[in-house]
Short mmCIF file of N, CA and C in Angstrom, two decimals:
data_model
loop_
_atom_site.label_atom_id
_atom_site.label_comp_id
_atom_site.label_asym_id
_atom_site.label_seq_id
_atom_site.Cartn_x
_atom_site.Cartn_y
_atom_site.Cartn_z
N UNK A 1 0.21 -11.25 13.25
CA UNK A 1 -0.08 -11.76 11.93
C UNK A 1 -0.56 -10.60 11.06
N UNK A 2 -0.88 -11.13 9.59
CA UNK A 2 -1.12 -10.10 9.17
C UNK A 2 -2.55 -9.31 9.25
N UNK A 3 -3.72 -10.26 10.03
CA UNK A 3 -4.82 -9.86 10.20
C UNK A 3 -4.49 -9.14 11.33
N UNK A 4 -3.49 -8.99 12.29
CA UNK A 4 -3.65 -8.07 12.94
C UNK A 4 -3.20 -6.58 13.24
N UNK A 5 -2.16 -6.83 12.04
CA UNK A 5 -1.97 -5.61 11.11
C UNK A 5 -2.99 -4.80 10.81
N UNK A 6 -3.36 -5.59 9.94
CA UNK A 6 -5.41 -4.58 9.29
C UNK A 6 -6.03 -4.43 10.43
N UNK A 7 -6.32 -4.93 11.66
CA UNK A 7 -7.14 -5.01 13.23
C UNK A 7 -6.67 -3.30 12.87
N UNK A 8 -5.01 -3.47 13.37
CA UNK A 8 -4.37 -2.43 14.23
C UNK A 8 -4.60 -1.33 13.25
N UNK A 9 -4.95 -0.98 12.33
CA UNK A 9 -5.03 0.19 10.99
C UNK A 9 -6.55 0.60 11.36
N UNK A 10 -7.22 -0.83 11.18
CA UNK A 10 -8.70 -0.32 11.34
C UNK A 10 -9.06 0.64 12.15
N UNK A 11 -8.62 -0.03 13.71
CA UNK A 11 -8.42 0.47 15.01
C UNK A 11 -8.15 2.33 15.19
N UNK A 12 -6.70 2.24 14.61
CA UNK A 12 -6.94 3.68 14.66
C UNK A 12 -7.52 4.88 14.13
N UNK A 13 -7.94 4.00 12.46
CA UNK A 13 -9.36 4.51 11.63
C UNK A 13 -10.28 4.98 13.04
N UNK A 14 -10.93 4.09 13.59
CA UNK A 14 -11.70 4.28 14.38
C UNK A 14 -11.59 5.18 15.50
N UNK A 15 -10.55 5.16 15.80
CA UNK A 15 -10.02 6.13 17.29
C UNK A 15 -9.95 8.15 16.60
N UNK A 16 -9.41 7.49 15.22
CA UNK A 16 -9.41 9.34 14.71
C UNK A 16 -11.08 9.55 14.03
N UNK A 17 -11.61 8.76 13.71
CA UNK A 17 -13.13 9.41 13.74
C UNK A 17 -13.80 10.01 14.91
N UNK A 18 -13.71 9.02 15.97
CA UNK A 18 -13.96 9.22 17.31
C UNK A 18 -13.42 10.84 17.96
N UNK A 19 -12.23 11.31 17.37
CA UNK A 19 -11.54 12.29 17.60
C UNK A 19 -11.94 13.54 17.01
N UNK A 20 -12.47 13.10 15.83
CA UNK A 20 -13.25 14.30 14.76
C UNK A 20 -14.69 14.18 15.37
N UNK A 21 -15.20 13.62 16.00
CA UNK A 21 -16.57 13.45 16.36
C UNK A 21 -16.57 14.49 17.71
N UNK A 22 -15.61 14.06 18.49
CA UNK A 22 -15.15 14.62 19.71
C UNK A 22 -15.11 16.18 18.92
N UNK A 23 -14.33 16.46 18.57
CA UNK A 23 -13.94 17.78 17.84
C UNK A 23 -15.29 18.31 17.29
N UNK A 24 -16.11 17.85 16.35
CA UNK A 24 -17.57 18.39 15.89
C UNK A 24 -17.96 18.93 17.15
N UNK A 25 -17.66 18.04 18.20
CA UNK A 25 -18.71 18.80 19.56
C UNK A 25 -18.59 19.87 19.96
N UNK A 26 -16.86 20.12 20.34
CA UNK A 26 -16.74 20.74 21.35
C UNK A 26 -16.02 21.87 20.29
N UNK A 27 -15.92 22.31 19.49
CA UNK A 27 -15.46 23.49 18.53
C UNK A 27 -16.50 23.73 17.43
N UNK A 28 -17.22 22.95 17.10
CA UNK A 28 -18.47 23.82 16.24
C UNK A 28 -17.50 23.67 14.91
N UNK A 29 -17.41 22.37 14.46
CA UNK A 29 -16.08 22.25 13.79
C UNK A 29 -17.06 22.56 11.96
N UNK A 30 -16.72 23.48 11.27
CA UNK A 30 -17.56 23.98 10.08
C UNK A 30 -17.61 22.15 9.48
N UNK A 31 -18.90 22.35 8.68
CA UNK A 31 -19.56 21.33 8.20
C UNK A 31 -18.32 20.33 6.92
N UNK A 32 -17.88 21.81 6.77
CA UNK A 32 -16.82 21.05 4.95
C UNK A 32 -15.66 20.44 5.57
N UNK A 33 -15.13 21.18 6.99
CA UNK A 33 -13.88 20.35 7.22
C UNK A 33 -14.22 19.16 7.74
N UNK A 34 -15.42 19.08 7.99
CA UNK A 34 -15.64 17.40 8.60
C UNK A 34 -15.98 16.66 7.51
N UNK A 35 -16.23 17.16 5.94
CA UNK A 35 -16.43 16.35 5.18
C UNK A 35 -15.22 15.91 4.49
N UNK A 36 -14.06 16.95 4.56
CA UNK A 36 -12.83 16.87 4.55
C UNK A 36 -12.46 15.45 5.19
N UNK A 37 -12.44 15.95 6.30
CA UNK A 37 -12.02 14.69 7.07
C UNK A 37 -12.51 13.48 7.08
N UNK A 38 -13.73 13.54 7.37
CA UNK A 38 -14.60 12.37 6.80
C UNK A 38 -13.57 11.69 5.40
N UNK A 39 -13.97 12.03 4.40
CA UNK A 39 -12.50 11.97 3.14
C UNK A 39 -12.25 11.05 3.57
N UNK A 40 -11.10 11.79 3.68
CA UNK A 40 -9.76 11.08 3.82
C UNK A 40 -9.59 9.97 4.84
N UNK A 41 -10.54 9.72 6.23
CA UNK A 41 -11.05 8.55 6.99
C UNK A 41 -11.65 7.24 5.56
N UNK A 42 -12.13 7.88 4.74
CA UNK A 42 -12.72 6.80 4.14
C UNK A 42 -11.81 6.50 2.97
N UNK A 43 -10.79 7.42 2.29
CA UNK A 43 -9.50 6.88 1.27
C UNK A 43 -8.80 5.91 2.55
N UNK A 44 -8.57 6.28 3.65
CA UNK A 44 -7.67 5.56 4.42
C UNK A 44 -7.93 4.27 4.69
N UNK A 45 -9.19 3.93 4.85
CA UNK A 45 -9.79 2.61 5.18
C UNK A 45 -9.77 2.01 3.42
N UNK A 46 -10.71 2.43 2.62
CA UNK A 46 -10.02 1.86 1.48
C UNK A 46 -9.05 1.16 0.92
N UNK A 47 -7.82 2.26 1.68
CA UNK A 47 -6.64 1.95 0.87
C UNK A 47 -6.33 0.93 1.72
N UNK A 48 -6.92 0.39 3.23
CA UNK A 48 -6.23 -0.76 3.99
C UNK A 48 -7.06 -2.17 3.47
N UNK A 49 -8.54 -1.96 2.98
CA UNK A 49 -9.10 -3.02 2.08
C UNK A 49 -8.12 -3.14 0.91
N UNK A 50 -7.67 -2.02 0.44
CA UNK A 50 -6.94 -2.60 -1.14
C UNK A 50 -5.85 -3.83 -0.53
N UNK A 51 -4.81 -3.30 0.49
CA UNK A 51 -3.70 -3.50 0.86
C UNK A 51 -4.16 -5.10 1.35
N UNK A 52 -5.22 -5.24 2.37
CA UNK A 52 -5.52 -6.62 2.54
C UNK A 52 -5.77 -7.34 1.33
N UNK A 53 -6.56 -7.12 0.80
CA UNK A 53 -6.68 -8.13 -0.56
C UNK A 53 -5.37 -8.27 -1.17
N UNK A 54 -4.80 -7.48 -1.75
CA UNK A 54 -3.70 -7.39 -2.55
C UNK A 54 -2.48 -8.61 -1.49
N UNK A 55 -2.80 -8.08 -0.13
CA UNK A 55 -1.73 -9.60 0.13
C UNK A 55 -2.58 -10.80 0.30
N UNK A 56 -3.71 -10.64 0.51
CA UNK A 56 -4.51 -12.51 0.01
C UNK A 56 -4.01 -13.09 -0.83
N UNK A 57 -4.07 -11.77 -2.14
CA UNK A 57 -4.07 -12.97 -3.30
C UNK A 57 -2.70 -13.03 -3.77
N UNK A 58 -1.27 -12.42 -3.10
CA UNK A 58 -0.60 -12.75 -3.16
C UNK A 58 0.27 -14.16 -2.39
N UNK A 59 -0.67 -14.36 -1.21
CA UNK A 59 -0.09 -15.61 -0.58
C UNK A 59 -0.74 -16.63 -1.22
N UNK A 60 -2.38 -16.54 -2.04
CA UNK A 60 -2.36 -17.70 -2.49
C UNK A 60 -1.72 -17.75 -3.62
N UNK A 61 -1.00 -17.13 -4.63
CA UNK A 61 0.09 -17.12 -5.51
C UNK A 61 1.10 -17.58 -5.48
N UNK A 62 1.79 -17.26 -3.95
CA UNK A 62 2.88 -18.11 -3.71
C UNK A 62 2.12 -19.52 -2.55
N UNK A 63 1.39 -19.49 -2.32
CA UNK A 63 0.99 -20.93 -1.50
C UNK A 63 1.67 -22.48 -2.35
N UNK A 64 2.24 -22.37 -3.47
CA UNK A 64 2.57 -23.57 -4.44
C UNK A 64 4.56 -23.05 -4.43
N UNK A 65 4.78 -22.09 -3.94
CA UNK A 65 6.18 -21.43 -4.00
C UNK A 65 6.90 -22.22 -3.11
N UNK A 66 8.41 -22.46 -3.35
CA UNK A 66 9.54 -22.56 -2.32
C UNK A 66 10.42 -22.09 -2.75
N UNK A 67 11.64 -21.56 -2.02
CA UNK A 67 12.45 -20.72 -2.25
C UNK A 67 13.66 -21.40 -1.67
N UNK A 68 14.68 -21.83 -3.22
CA UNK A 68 15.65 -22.88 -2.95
C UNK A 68 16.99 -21.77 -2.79
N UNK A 69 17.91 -21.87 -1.94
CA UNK A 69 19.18 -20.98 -1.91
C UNK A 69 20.19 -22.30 -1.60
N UNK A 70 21.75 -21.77 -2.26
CA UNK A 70 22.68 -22.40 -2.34
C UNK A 70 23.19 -23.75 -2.89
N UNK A 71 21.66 -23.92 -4.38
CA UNK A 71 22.03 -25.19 -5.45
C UNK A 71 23.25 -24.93 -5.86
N UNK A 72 23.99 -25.36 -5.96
CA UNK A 72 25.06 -25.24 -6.70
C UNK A 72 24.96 -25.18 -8.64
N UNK A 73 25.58 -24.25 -9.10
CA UNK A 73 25.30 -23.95 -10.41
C UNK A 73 26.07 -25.19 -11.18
N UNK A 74 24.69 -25.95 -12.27
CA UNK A 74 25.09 -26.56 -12.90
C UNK A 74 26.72 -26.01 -14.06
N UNK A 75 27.82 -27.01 -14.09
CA UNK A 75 28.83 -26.76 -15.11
C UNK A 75 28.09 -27.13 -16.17
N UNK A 76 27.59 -28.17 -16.52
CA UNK A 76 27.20 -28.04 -17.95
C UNK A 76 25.50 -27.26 -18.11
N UNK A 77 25.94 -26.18 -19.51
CA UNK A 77 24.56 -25.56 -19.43
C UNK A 77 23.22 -26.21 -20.00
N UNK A 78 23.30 -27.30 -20.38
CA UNK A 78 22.46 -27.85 -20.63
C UNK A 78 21.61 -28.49 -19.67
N UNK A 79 21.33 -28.42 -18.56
CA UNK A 79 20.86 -28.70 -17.44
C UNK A 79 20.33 -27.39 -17.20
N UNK A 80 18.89 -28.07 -16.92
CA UNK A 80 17.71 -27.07 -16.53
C UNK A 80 17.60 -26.46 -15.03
N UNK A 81 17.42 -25.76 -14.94
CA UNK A 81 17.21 -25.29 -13.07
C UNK A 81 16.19 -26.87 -12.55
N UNK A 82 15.00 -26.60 -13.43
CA UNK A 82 14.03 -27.54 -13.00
C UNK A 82 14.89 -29.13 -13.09
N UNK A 83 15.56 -29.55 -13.52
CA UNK A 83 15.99 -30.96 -13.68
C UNK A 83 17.21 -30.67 -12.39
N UNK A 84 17.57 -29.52 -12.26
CA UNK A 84 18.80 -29.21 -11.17
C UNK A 84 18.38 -29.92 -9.98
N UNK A 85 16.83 -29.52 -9.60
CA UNK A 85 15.80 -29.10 -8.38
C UNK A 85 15.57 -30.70 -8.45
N UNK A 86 14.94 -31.38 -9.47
CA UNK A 86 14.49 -32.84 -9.45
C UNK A 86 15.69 -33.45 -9.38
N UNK A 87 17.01 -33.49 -9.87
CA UNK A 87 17.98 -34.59 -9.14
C UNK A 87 18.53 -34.02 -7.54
N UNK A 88 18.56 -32.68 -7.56
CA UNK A 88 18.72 -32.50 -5.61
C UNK A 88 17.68 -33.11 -4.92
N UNK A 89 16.70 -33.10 -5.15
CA UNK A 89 15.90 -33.71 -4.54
C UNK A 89 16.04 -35.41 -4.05
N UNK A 90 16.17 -35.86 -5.79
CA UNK A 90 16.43 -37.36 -5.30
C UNK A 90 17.29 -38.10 -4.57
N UNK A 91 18.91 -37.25 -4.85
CA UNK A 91 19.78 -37.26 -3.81
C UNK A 91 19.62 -36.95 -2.97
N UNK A 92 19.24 -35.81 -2.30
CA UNK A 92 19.67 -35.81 -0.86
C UNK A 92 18.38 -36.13 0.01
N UNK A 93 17.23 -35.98 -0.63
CA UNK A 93 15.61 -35.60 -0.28
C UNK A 93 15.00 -36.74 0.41
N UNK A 94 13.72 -37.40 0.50
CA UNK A 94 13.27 -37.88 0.51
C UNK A 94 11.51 -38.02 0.09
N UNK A 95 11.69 -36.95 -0.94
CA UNK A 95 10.38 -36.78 -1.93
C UNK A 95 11.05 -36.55 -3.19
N UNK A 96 9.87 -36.26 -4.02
CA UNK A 96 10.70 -36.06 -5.21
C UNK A 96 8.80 -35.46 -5.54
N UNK A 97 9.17 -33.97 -5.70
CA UNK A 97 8.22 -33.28 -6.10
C UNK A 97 7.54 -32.70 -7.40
N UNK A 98 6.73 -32.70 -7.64
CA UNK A 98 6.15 -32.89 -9.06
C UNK A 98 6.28 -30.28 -9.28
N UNK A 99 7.21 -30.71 -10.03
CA UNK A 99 7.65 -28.80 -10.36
C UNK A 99 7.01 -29.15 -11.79
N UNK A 100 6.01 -27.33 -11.61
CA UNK A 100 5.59 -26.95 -12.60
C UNK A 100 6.82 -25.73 -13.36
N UNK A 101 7.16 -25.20 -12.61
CA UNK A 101 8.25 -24.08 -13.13
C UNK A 101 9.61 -23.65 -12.21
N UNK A 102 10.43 -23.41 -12.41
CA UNK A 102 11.18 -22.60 -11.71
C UNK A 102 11.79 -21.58 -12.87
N UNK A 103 12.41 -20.69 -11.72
CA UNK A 103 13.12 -19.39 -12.52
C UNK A 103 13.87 -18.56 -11.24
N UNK A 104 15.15 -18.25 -11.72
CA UNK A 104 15.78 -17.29 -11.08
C UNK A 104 15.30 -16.14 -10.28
N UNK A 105 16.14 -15.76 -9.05
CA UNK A 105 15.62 -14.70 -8.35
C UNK A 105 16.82 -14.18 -7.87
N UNK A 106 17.15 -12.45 -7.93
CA UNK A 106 17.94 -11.62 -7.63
C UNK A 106 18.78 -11.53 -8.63
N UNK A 107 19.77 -10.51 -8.26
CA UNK A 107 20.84 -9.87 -8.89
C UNK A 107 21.72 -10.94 -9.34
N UNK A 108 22.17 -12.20 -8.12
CA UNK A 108 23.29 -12.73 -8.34
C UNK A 108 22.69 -13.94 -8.52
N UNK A 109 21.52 -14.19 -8.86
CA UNK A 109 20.97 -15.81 -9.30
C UNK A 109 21.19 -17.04 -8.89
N UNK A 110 21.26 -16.51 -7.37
CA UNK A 110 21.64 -17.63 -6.52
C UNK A 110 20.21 -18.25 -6.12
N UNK A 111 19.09 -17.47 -6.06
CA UNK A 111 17.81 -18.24 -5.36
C UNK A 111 16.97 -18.96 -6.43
N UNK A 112 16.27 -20.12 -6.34
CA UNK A 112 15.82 -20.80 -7.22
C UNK A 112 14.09 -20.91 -6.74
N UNK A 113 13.58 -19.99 -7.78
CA UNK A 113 11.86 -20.28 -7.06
C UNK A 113 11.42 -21.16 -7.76
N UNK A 114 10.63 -21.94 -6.58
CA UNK A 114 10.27 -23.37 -7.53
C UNK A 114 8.86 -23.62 -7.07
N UNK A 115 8.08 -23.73 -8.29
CA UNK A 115 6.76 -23.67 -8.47
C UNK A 115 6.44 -24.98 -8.14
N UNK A 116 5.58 -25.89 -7.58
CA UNK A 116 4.88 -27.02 -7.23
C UNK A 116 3.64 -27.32 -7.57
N UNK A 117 3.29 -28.25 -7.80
CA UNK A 117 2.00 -28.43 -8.11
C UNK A 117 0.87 -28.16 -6.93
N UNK A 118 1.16 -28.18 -5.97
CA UNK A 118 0.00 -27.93 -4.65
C UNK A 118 0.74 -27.18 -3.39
N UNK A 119 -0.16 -26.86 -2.26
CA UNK A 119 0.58 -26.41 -1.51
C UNK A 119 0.99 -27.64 -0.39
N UNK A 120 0.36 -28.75 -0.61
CA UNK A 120 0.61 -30.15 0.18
C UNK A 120 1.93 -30.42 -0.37
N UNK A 121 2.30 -30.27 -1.78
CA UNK A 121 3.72 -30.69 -2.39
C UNK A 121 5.15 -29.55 -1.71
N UNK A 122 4.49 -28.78 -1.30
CA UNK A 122 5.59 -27.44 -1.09
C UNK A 122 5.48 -28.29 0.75
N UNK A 123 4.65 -28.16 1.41
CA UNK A 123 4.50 -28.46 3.29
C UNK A 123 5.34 -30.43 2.95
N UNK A 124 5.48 -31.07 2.11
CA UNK A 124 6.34 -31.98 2.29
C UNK A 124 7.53 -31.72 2.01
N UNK A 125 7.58 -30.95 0.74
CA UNK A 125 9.29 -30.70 0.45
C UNK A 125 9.66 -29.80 2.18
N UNK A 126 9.17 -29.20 2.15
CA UNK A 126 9.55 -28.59 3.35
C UNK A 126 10.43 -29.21 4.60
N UNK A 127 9.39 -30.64 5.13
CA UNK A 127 9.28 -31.16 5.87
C UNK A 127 10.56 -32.30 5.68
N UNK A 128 10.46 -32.25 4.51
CA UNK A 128 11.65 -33.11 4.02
C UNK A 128 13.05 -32.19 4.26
N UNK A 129 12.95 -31.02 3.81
CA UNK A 129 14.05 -30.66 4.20
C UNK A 129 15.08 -30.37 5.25
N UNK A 130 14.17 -30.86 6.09
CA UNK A 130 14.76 -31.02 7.74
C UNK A 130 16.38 -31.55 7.63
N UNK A 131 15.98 -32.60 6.95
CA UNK A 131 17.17 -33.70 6.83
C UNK A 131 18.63 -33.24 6.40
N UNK A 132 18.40 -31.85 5.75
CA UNK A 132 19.69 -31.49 5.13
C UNK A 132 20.34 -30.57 5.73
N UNK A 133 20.40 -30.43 7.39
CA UNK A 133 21.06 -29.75 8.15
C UNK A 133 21.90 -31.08 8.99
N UNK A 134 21.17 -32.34 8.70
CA UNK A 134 21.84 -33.45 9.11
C UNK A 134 22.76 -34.19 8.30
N UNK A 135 22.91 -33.54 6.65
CA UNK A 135 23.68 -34.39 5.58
C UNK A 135 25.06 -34.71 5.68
N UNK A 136 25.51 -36.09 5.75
CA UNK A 136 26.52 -36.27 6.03
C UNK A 136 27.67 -35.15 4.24
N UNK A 137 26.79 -34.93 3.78
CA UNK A 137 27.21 -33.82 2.21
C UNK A 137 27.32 -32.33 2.09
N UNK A 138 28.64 -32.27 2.73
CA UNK A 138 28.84 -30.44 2.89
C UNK A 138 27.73 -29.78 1.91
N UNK A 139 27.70 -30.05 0.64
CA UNK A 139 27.18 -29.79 -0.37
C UNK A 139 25.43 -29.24 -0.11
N UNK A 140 24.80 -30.14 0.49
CA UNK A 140 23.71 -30.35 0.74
C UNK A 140 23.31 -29.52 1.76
N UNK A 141 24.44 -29.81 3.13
CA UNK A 141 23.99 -28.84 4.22
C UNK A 141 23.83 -27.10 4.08
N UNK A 142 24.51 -26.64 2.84
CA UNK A 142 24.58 -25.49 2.11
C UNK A 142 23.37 -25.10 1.50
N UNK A 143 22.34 -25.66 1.25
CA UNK A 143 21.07 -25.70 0.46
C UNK A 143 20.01 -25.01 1.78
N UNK A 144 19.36 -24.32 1.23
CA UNK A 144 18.48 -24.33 2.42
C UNK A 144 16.68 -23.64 1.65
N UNK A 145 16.07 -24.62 2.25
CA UNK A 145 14.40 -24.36 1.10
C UNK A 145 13.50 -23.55 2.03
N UNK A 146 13.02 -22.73 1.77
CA UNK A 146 11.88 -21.97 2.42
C UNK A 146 10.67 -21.56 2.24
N UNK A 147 9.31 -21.06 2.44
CA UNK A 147 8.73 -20.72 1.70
C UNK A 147 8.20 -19.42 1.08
N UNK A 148 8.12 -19.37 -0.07
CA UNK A 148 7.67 -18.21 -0.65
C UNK A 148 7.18 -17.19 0.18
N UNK A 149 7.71 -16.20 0.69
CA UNK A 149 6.76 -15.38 1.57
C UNK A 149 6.21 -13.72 0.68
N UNK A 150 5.59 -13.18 1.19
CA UNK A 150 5.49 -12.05 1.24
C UNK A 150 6.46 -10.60 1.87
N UNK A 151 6.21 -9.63 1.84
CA UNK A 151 6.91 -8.79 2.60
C UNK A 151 6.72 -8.72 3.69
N UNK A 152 5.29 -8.77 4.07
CA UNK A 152 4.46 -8.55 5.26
C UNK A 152 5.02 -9.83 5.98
N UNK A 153 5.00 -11.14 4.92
CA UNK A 153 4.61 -12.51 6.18
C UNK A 153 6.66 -12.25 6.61
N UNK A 154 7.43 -12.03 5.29
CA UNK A 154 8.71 -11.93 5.64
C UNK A 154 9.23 -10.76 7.10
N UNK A 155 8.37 -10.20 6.85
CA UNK A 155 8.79 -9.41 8.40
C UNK A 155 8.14 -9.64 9.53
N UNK A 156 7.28 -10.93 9.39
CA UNK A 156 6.41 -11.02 10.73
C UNK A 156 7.49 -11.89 11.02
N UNK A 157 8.04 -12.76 10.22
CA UNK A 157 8.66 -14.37 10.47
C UNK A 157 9.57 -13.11 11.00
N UNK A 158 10.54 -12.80 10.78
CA UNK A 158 11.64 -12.06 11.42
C UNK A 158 11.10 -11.15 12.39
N UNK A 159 10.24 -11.14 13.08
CA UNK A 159 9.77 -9.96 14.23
C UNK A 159 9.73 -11.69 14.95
N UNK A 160 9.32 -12.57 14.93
CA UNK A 160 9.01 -14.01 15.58
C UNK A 160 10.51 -14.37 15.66
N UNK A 161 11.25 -14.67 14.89
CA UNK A 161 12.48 -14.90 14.72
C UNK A 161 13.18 -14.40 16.09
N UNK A 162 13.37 -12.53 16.12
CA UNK A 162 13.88 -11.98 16.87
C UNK A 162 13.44 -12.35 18.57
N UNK A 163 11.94 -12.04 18.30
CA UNK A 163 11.39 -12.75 19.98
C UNK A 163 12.02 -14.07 20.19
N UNK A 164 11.83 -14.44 19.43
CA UNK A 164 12.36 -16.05 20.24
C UNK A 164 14.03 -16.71 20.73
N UNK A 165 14.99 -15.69 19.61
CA UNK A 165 16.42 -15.04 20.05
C UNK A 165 16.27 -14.72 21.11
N UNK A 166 15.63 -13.66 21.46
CA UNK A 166 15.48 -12.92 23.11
C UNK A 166 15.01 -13.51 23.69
N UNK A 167 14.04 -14.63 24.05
CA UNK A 167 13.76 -15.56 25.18
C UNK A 167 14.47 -16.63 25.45
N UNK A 168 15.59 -16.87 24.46
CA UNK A 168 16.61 -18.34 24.57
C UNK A 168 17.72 -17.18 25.11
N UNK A 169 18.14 -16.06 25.47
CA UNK A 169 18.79 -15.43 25.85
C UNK A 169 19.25 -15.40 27.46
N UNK A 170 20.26 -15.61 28.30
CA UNK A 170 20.51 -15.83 29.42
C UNK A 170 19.85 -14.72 30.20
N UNK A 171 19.47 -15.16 31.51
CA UNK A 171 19.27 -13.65 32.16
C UNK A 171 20.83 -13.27 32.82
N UNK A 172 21.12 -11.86 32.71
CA UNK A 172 22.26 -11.45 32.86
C UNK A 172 22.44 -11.82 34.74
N UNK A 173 23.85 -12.41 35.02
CA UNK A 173 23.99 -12.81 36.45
C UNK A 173 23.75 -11.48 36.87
N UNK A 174 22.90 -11.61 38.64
CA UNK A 174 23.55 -10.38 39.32
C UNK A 174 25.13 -10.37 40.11
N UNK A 175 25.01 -9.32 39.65
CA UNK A 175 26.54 -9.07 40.30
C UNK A 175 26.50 -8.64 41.76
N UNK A 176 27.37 -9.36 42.68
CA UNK A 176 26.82 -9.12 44.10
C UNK A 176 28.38 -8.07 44.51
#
């Protein structure tokens, strides 16, 4: 997770002080390069407090986020993304979620981020969306909702992703 990201940063904060401490002993290490070092031990830890906060308050930013791929683009332009999102819903769904905003995402404006009023409204749409890998509506089974992640949480889910590929994986026969 990502707290154990910051663990694992802290951690070796700690192991290279330990190393400069070691070093003060046994080389008579001059007073300025240990303040040197010292430094830059303490920009380093800093910069892993900035980095933690900075993704707090980005997950509670997206905590109200879902991330819609493969709506099909309204033909007439008078149809809103957000009214797009509230009739997919009613069709194929089985909620119908109260959106504060949506707006386009990427180059080719295929992803639809859609703002919710809570993060209880985003963990039902979610939950709801189970159903649309079962739609008897090619249309629908094409849709797929996720949630807002981060970079960090996006590469943990895919480091989890990959493990769990490799444990549904056969063990190779021996060959006799």
């Amino acid at each position: 997770s990502f707290m154990d990201v910051v663990s694992v940063q802290l951690n070796e904060i700690g192991q290279r002080m330990a190393r400069l401490e070691s070093k003060l002993n046994e080389d008579k290490t001059s007073v300025s390069s240990l303040e040197v070092q010292t430094q830059k031990l303490v920009e380093a830890t800093s910069k892993a407090i900035l980095v933690t906060d900075k993704e707090r308050e980005d997950i509670k930013i997206r905590a109200n986020n879902v991330i819609i791929t493969g709506l099909p683009t309204p033909t007439d332009s008078k149809i809103t993304d957000q009214k797009l999102v509230e009739t997919f819903c009613e069709e194929a769904l089985t909620v119908k979620p109260r959106i504060l905003k949506t707006r386009r995402l990427g180059k080719d404006n295929v992803k639809i981020c859609v703002t919710l009023n809570s993060p209880d409204d985003v963990k039902d749409l979610l939950s709801s969306a189970v159903i649309l890998r079962s739609s008897s509506e090619v249309k629908f089974r094409q849709v797929y909702i996720n949630r807002d992640l981060t970079r960090i949480q996006a590469e943990e889910a895919y480091k989890r992703r990959c493990a769990k590929r490799e444990s549904r994986q056969p063990f190779p026969s021996a060959s006799s």
